[in-house]
Short mmCIF file of C-alpha atoms and ligand atoms in Angstrom, two decimals:
data_model
loop_
_atom_site.label_atom_id
_atom_site.label_comp_id
_atom_site.label_asym_id
_atom_site.label_seq_id
_atom_site.Cartn_x
_atom_site.Cartn_y
_atom_site.Cartn_z
CA UNK A 158 -17.39 43.21 -22.45
CA UNK A 159 -16.93 41.65 -25.83
CA UNK A 160 -14.64 39.13 -24.54
CA UNK A 161 -17.28 38.47 -21.79
CA UNK A 162 -20.09 37.83 -24.40
CA UNK A 163 -17.58 35.50 -26.27
CA UNK A 164 -16.73 33.59 -22.94
CA UNK A 165 -20.58 33.54 -22.09
CA UNK A 166 -21.33 32.18 -25.67
CA UNK A 167 -18.77 29.63 -25.74
CA UNK A 168 -20.25 28.30 -22.25
CA UNK A 169 -23.52 28.27 -23.66
CA UNK A 170 -22.39 26.34 -26.62
CA UNK A 171 -20.49 23.93 -24.50
CA UNK A 172 -23.55 23.55 -22.56
CA UNK A 173 -25.82 22.94 -25.33
CA UNK A 174 -23.01 20.63 -26.73
CA UNK A 175 -23.11 18.30 -23.56
CA UNK A 176 -26.84 18.59 -22.99
CA UNK A 177 -27.46 16.99 -26.54
CA UNK A 178 -24.72 14.54 -26.78
CA UNK A 179 -25.79 10.92 -25.84
CA UNK A 180 -23.85 8.12 -24.40
CA UNK A 181 -25.01 4.94 -24.84
CA UNK A 182 -23.43 1.99 -23.15
CA UNK A 183 -23.73 -1.10 -24.98
CA UNK A 184 -23.05 -4.64 -23.31
CA UNK A 185 -21.66 -7.47 -24.82
CA UNK A 186 -21.81 -11.33 -23.27
CA UNK A 187 -18.42 -12.16 -25.21
CA UNK A 188 -14.89 -11.75 -24.83
CA UNK A 189 -13.09 -8.82 -25.78
CA UNK A 190 -10.89 -10.66 -28.49
CA UNK A 191 -13.57 -12.19 -29.98
CA UNK A 192 -14.56 -11.33 -33.83
CA UNK A 193 -18.32 -10.08 -32.81
CA UNK A 194 -16.95 -7.77 -29.84
CA UNK A 195 -14.34 -6.70 -32.38
CA UNK A 196 -17.13 -6.00 -34.56
CA UNK A 197 -19.09 -4.23 -32.33
CA UNK A 198 -16.73 -2.30 -31.15
CA UNK A 199 -15.83 -1.02 -34.59
CA UNK A 200 -19.82 -0.51 -35.18
CA UNK A 201 -19.89 1.68 -31.91
CA UNK A 202 -16.49 4.01 -32.96
CA UNK A 203 -18.30 4.33 -36.45
CA UNK A 204 -21.36 5.90 -35.01
CA UNK A 205 -19.36 7.98 -32.52
CA UNK A 206 -17.22 8.97 -35.24
CA UNK A 207 -19.96 9.93 -38.22
CA UNK A 208 -22.11 11.53 -35.46
CA UNK A 209 -19.07 13.79 -34.33
CA UNK A 210 -19.45 12.37 -30.75
CA UNK A 211 -23.13 13.68 -30.68
CA UNK A 212 -23.89 9.81 -30.07
CA UNK A 213 -21.10 7.73 -28.27
CA UNK A 214 -21.61 4.10 -28.12
CA UNK A 215 -19.35 2.22 -25.75
CA UNK A 216 -19.13 -1.34 -25.82
CA UNK A 217 -18.72 -3.61 -22.59
CA UNK A 218 -17.59 -6.90 -23.74
CA UNK A 219 -17.24 -9.83 -21.62
CA UNK A 220 -20.13 -9.75 -19.53
CA UNK A 221 -18.69 -6.66 -17.54
CA UNK A 222 -21.59 -4.37 -17.38
CA UNK A 223 -24.41 -7.24 -17.93
CA UNK A 224 -24.31 -11.07 -18.12
CA UNK A 225 -25.10 -12.58 -21.41
CA UNK A 226 -28.06 -13.94 -19.85
CA UNK A 227 -29.25 -10.38 -18.62
CA UNK A 228 -28.71 -8.48 -21.98
CA UNK A 229 -32.10 -8.83 -23.29
CA UNK A 230 -33.87 -7.73 -20.21
CA UNK A 231 -31.82 -4.85 -19.93
CA UNK A 232 -32.15 -3.65 -23.46
CA UNK A 233 -35.88 -4.29 -23.42
CA UNK A 234 -36.18 -2.34 -19.92
CA UNK A 235 -34.17 0.46 -21.22
CA UNK A 236 -31.58 -0.05 -18.67
CA UNK A 237 -29.10 -0.33 -21.68
CA UNK A 238 -30.25 1.28 -24.66
CA UNK A 239 -28.55 -0.97 -26.92
CA UNK A 240 -26.88 -4.60 -26.38
CA UNK A 241 -25.96 -7.92 -28.24
CA UNK A 242 -27.58 -11.46 -27.51
CA UNK A 243 -27.33 -14.94 -28.70
CA UNK A 244 -30.71 -15.46 -30.39
CA UNK A 245 -31.31 -18.78 -29.76
CA UNK A 246 -30.83 -18.10 -25.95
CA UNK A 247 -34.27 -16.55 -26.24
CA UNK A 248 -36.46 -19.69 -26.39
CA UNK A 249 -38.58 -18.51 -23.35
CA UNK A 250 -39.04 -15.21 -24.60
CA UNK A 251 -40.60 -16.64 -28.04
CA UNK A 252 -39.94 -19.85 -29.67
CA UNK A 253 -39.39 -18.40 -32.92
CA UNK A 254 -35.99 -17.35 -31.69
CA UNK A 255 -34.94 -21.13 -31.20
CA UNK A 256 -35.04 -21.78 -34.90
CA UNK A 257 -31.57 -20.62 -35.32
CA UNK A 258 -30.25 -23.74 -32.89
CA UNK A 259 -32.44 -26.49 -34.45
CA UNK A 260 -29.94 -29.01 -35.32
CA UNK A 261 -29.00 -29.64 -38.89
CA UNK A 262 -31.57 -27.47 -40.07
CA UNK A 263 -28.55 -25.06 -41.33
CA UNK A 264 -25.11 -26.33 -41.35
CA UNK A 265 -23.30 -23.95 -43.90
CA UNK A 266 -22.85 -20.22 -43.73
CA UNK A 267 -24.81 -20.33 -46.73
CA UNK A 268 -27.74 -22.00 -45.38
CA UNK A 269 -27.51 -19.82 -42.13
CA UNK A 270 -27.87 -16.81 -44.44
CA UNK A 271 -30.91 -18.14 -45.73
CA UNK A 272 -32.29 -18.58 -42.37
CA UNK A 273 -31.62 -15.51 -41.53
CA UNK A 274 -33.84 -14.05 -44.28
CA UNK A 275 -36.39 -16.32 -43.92
CA UNK A 276 -36.60 -15.89 -40.24
CA UNK A 277 -35.52 -11.96 -40.07
CA UNK A 278 -39.16 -10.38 -40.22
CA UNK A 279 -40.64 -12.72 -37.38
CA UNK A 280 -37.61 -12.08 -35.33
CA UNK A 281 -38.31 -8.47 -35.85
CA UNK A 282 -41.90 -8.61 -35.38
CA UNK A 283 -41.27 -10.62 -31.81
CA UNK A 284 -38.91 -7.86 -30.93
CA UNK A 285 -40.98 -5.12 -32.08
CA UNK A 286 -44.10 -6.40 -29.54
CA UNK A 287 -41.28 -6.15 -27.34
CA UNK A 288 -40.52 -2.55 -27.70
CA UNK A 289 -36.97 -3.47 -29.46
CA UNK A 290 -35.59 -3.30 -32.72
CA UNK A 291 -32.59 -5.66 -34.58
CA UNK A 292 -30.11 -3.52 -35.77
CA UNK A 293 -27.75 -6.38 -37.22
CA UNK A 294 -26.97 -10.19 -36.74
CA UNK A 295 -24.06 -12.52 -37.24
CA UNK A 296 -23.09 -16.00 -37.00
CA UNK A 297 -21.15 -18.15 -35.15
CA UNK A 298 -18.78 -21.12 -36.77
CA UNK A 299 -20.23 -24.28 -37.30
CA UNK A 300 -20.72 -25.87 -33.74
CA UNK A 301 -19.04 -29.02 -32.44
CA UNK A 302 -18.84 -31.42 -29.25
CA UNK A 303 -15.97 -30.35 -26.83
CA UNK A 304 -15.11 -33.41 -24.63
CA UNK A 305 -12.57 -34.04 -22.02
CA UNK A 306 -12.78 -37.91 -23.47
CA UNK A 307 -13.09 -39.54 -26.84
CA UNK A 308 -17.12 -39.58 -27.76
CA UNK A 309 -17.94 -42.29 -30.38
CA UNK A 310 -21.62 -42.33 -30.04
CA UNK A 311 -24.58 -40.48 -27.56
CA UNK A 312 -23.83 -43.48 -25.19
CA UNK A 313 -20.37 -42.03 -24.26
CA UNK A 314 -22.15 -39.12 -23.21
CA UNK A 315 -24.04 -40.83 -20.46
CA UNK A 316 -23.60 -38.80 -16.99
CA UNK A 317 -21.26 -36.55 -18.44
CA UNK A 318 -21.38 -32.77 -16.91
CA UNK A 319 -22.63 -30.69 -19.99
CA UNK A 320 -22.33 -27.00 -20.42
CA UNK A 321 -25.40 -25.97 -22.15
CA UNK A 322 -25.73 -22.27 -23.56
CA UNK A 323 -29.53 -22.44 -24.38
CA UNK A 324 -32.77 -24.52 -23.57
CA UNK A 325 -31.63 -26.12 -26.80
CA UNK A 326 -28.36 -27.37 -26.02
CA UNK A 327 -29.84 -28.51 -22.52
CA UNK A 328 -32.33 -30.34 -24.33
CA UNK A 329 -29.62 -31.71 -26.72
CA UNK A 330 -27.91 -33.17 -23.70
CA UNK A 331 -30.34 -35.05 -22.06
CA UNK A 332 -31.38 -36.28 -25.12
CA UNK A 333 -27.65 -37.84 -25.13
CA UNK A 334 -28.31 -38.56 -21.31
CA UNK A 335 -25.79 -36.22 -20.24
CA UNK A 336 -26.12 -33.83 -17.55
CA UNK A 337 -26.74 -30.15 -18.39
CA UNK A 338 -25.98 -26.95 -16.80
CA UNK A 339 -26.13 -23.55 -18.19
CA UNK A 340 -23.09 -21.30 -18.11
CA UNK A 341 -22.32 -18.04 -20.00
CA UNK A 342 -19.53 -18.30 -22.50
CA UNK A 343 -16.92 -15.68 -20.13
CA UNK A 344 -17.64 -18.31 -17.17
CA UNK A 345 -16.12 -21.24 -19.38
CA UNK A 346 -12.67 -21.60 -17.77
CA UNK A 347 -13.23 -21.34 -14.45
CA UNK A 348 -16.17 -24.11 -15.01
CA UNK A 349 -14.07 -26.39 -16.83
CA UNK A 350 -11.21 -26.02 -14.52
CA UNK A 351 -13.14 -27.05 -11.78
CA UNK A 352 -14.84 -30.15 -13.21
CA UNK A 353 -18.32 -28.48 -13.22
CA UNK A 354 -18.64 -29.07 -16.69
CA UNK A 355 -16.91 -31.69 -19.18
CA UNK A 356 -18.22 -31.25 -22.41
CA UNK A 357 -20.28 -28.79 -24.59
CA UNK A 358 -21.51 -27.77 -27.93
CA UNK A 359 -19.89 -24.89 -29.19
CA UNK A 360 -17.90 -23.39 -32.10
CA UNK A 361 -14.01 -23.58 -32.47
CA UNK A 362 -14.40 -19.54 -32.08
CA UNK A 363 -15.43 -19.75 -27.95
CA UNK A 364 -12.63 -22.76 -27.74
CA UNK A 365 -10.08 -20.51 -29.08
CA UNK A 366 -11.34 -17.50 -26.74
CA UNK A 367 -11.68 -19.50 -23.47
CA UNK A 368 -8.33 -21.73 -24.15
CA UNK A 369 -10.21 -24.89 -24.23
CA UNK A 370 -6.96 -26.61 -24.84
CA UNK A 371 -6.29 -26.06 -21.24
CA UNK A 372 -9.24 -28.33 -20.12
CA UNK A 373 -10.60 -30.50 -22.97
CA UNK A 374 -8.78 -32.94 -25.35
CA UNK A 375 -11.55 -33.85 -28.06
CA UNK A 376 -13.72 -31.21 -30.70
CA UNK A 377 -15.68 -33.18 -32.68
CA UNK A 378 -16.57 -30.98 -36.02
CA UNK A 379 -20.51 -32.27 -35.83
CA UNK A 380 -21.67 -28.91 -37.73
CA UNK A 381 -24.87 -29.02 -36.52
CA UNK A 382 -25.86 -25.62 -36.75
CA UNK A 383 -24.61 -21.54 -36.79
CA UNK A 384 -26.49 -19.92 -34.05
CA UNK A 385 -26.19 -16.10 -34.64
CA UNK A 386 -25.30 -13.23 -31.88
CA UNK A 387 -28.08 -10.06 -32.45
CA UNK A 388 -27.70 -6.71 -31.66
CA UNK A 389 -30.95 -5.15 -30.54
CA UNK A 390 -31.63 -1.43 -29.35
CA UNK A 391 -34.62 -0.31 -27.35
CA UNK A 392 -37.19 1.31 -29.43
CA UNK A 393 -37.77 4.45 -27.02
CA UNK A 394 -33.95 5.33 -27.36
CA UNK A 395 -33.92 4.84 -31.20
CA UNK A 396 -36.72 7.19 -31.57
CA UNK A 397 -35.35 9.58 -29.66
CA UNK A 398 -32.35 10.05 -31.92
CA UNK A 399 -33.32 12.63 -34.79
CA UNK A 400 -33.65 10.94 -38.15
CA UNK A 401 -30.13 12.09 -39.02
CA UNK A 402 -28.48 9.98 -36.20
CA UNK A 403 -31.32 7.31 -36.68
CA UNK A 404 -29.53 6.72 -40.13
CA UNK A 405 -26.16 6.64 -38.96
CA UNK A 406 -27.25 3.91 -36.60
CA UNK A 407 -28.52 2.04 -39.64
CA UNK A 408 -25.65 2.37 -41.85
CA UNK A 409 -23.36 1.60 -39.44
CA UNK A 410 -25.29 -1.82 -38.48
CA UNK A 411 -25.75 -2.83 -42.21
CA UNK A 412 -21.97 -2.26 -42.69
CA UNK A 413 -21.38 -4.43 -39.30
CA UNK A 414 -23.58 -7.04 -40.50
CA UNK A 415 -21.72 -7.53 -43.68
CA UNK A 416 -18.06 -7.36 -42.00
CA UNK A 417 -19.37 -9.83 -39.24
CA UNK A 418 -20.43 -12.40 -41.57
CA UNK A 419 -17.52 -12.46 -43.71
CA UNK A 420 -15.42 -12.24 -40.70
CA UNK A 421 -17.02 -15.42 -39.41
CA UNK A 422 -16.33 -17.42 -42.45
CA UNK A 423 -12.88 -16.27 -42.96
CA UNK A 424 -11.88 -16.98 -39.27
CA UNK A 425 -13.85 -20.48 -39.22
CA UNK A 426 -11.01 -22.74 -40.10
CA UNK A 427 -8.32 -20.99 -38.58
CA UNK A 428 -10.16 -21.27 -35.59
CA UNK A 429 -10.24 -25.59 -36.04
CA UNK A 430 -6.57 -25.16 -37.02
CA UNK A 431 -5.60 -23.25 -33.46
CA UNK A 432 -7.57 -25.78 -31.59
CA UNK A 433 -5.51 -28.59 -33.24
CA UNK A 434 -2.07 -26.38 -32.89
CA UNK A 435 -2.49 -26.15 -29.28
CA UNK A 436 -3.04 -29.83 -28.82
CA UNK A 437 -6.69 -30.80 -29.46
CA UNK A 438 -7.56 -33.65 -31.43
CA UNK A 439 -9.60 -31.97 -33.91
CA UNK A 440 -12.05 -34.77 -35.98
CA UNK A 441 -14.78 -35.27 -37.71
CA UNK A 442 -17.74 -37.09 -35.30
CA UNK A 443 -17.83 -40.94 -36.13
CA UNK A 444 -20.79 -42.43 -37.84
CA UNK A 445 -22.31 -43.41 -35.22
CA UNK A 446 -21.95 -40.22 -33.33
CA UNK A 447 -23.26 -38.45 -36.19
CA UNK A 448 -26.21 -40.88 -36.46
CA UNK A 449 -27.24 -40.12 -32.93
CA UNK A 450 -27.23 -36.33 -33.09
CA UNK A 451 -29.33 -36.56 -36.40
CA UNK A 452 -31.86 -38.53 -34.32
CA UNK A 453 -31.69 -36.48 -31.97
CA UNK A 454 -32.04 -33.42 -34.07
CA UNK A 455 -35.42 -35.20 -35.28
CA UNK A 456 -36.57 -35.46 -31.95
CA UNK A 457 -35.99 -31.43 -31.23
CA UNK A 458 -37.44 -30.53 -34.39
CA UNK A 459 -40.50 -32.23 -33.72
CA UNK A 460 -40.74 -30.52 -30.14
CA UNK A 461 -39.79 -27.15 -31.72
CA UNK A 462 -42.72 -27.50 -34.48
CA UNK A 463 -45.51 -28.14 -31.69
CA UNK A 464 -44.03 -25.18 -29.53
CA UNK A 465 -43.76 -22.93 -32.44
CA UNK A 466 -46.92 -23.68 -34.37
CA UNK A 467 -48.04 -22.35 -37.60
CA UNK A 468 -46.07 -19.27 -37.51
CA UNK A 469 -42.78 -21.27 -37.14
CA UNK A 470 -43.58 -23.71 -39.69
CA UNK A 471 -44.22 -21.09 -41.98
CA UNK A 472 -40.48 -19.46 -41.46
CA UNK A 473 -39.15 -23.11 -42.16
CA UNK A 474 -41.19 -23.44 -45.21
CA UNK A 475 -39.97 -20.26 -46.62
CA UNK A 476 -36.37 -21.23 -45.53
CA UNK A 477 -37.04 -24.46 -47.68
CA UNK A 478 -38.05 -22.81 -50.53
CA UNK A 479 -35.09 -20.69 -50.65
N1 PCA B 717 -20.18 -19.50 -28.88
C1 PCA B 717 -21.45 -19.14 -27.96
C2 PCA B 717 -22.57 -19.48 -28.54
C3 PCA B 717 -22.31 -20.24 -29.95
C4 PCA B 717 -20.74 -20.50 -30.16
O1 PCA B 717 -19.97 -20.69 -30.89
C5 PCA B 717 -21.08 -19.96 -26.73
O2 PCA B 717 -20.54 -21.06 -26.48
O3 PCA B 717 -21.70 -19.34 -25.56
#
C-alpha cells in the first residue's frame, strides 16, 4: 500500500516536472566554432543549469534549424522562442537596424560600444513593437575587403561578383560597380568555390571560420564598421516564464554580453594572424581604396539619413555627443 502511494507520488512528481519544464530551441546563423555561437552555447548552458533544467535552452548553430535570414521571423512569430540575428541585416524591418553597418561611423570597439549604447533604446523600442525583446548584443571584429585579386581602388571592383550579407553591403558593392549577391555566412565556402562570389566585406572571424584562404588571396583591413549580432526573444515566450526564470535569463544575457565583447576584442588580431598564417595577403587598404570607401560611406550615410528620418538622426546625435 505504502509502496503504491510512493510510486504514485513519484509518478505525479515526474509528470509535473515534465509538464513545467520548458525546452527552447535557439537558432544561430553562424558556425559552431565561431565565438558568437560558443558564447550563445554558454549562455544556454548557464540558463539550463541555473533553472535546474526547468528552462532548457538548446542552440542550433550554422543555420541548421533556421537560416540566418529566417531567424528574425521565426522568433517574431514564436516558431522559435529565442534566436540570434545580425542587426544590420534587418534594414527592411526598420532603418534603425542599419545604423550598425554605416561605413566609418564607428570603427573601433570603443566607438562600437558607444554606438550600441546610443542606439539600444531605439532598437529595443522597434523590437517591442514587433513583440520581441533584446537580450544581448555582441560585435564582430572590424570589417575588411576580401578579394580573389589585388584591389587598389574601387575601380578594380568593377564587375566583380560580391557576396553581400545585408542591403548595406549590397549598396556598397553597387556603388563600387561590383555585382552583389546575398549569401549567408554558412554558405560561403560553396559560393566562393563555385565562383558565385569573388569578393566580400566581412571580419577576419568569418574568413577564419569559413577558411577563406582556400578561395581568396587578399584581405584589406579597411576597418569600415563593426556590426553586431543580437539575441532576441519572443515576448510572449518570455512573459510565460515565471519571474525567477526571467531574472535568470536576463542575468545570463548580461554576462554573455560582457563575455562576448571581451572575446571579440581578444580575438580580432588573432583572426588576422590566422588569415596571414594560412597564406593570405593581409594589408591595410591603399590610400585610393580608403578614399573611395570614404566617399561611398558618405553617400550611404546620406541615403540612410533620408530613410531613418528624425529618430535616426537623434541616435546619431546621441552617439556623437558621447
Ligand atoms: N561576419 C558576418 C557578418 C559580419 C561578419 O564579420 C558575415 O560575414 O556574415
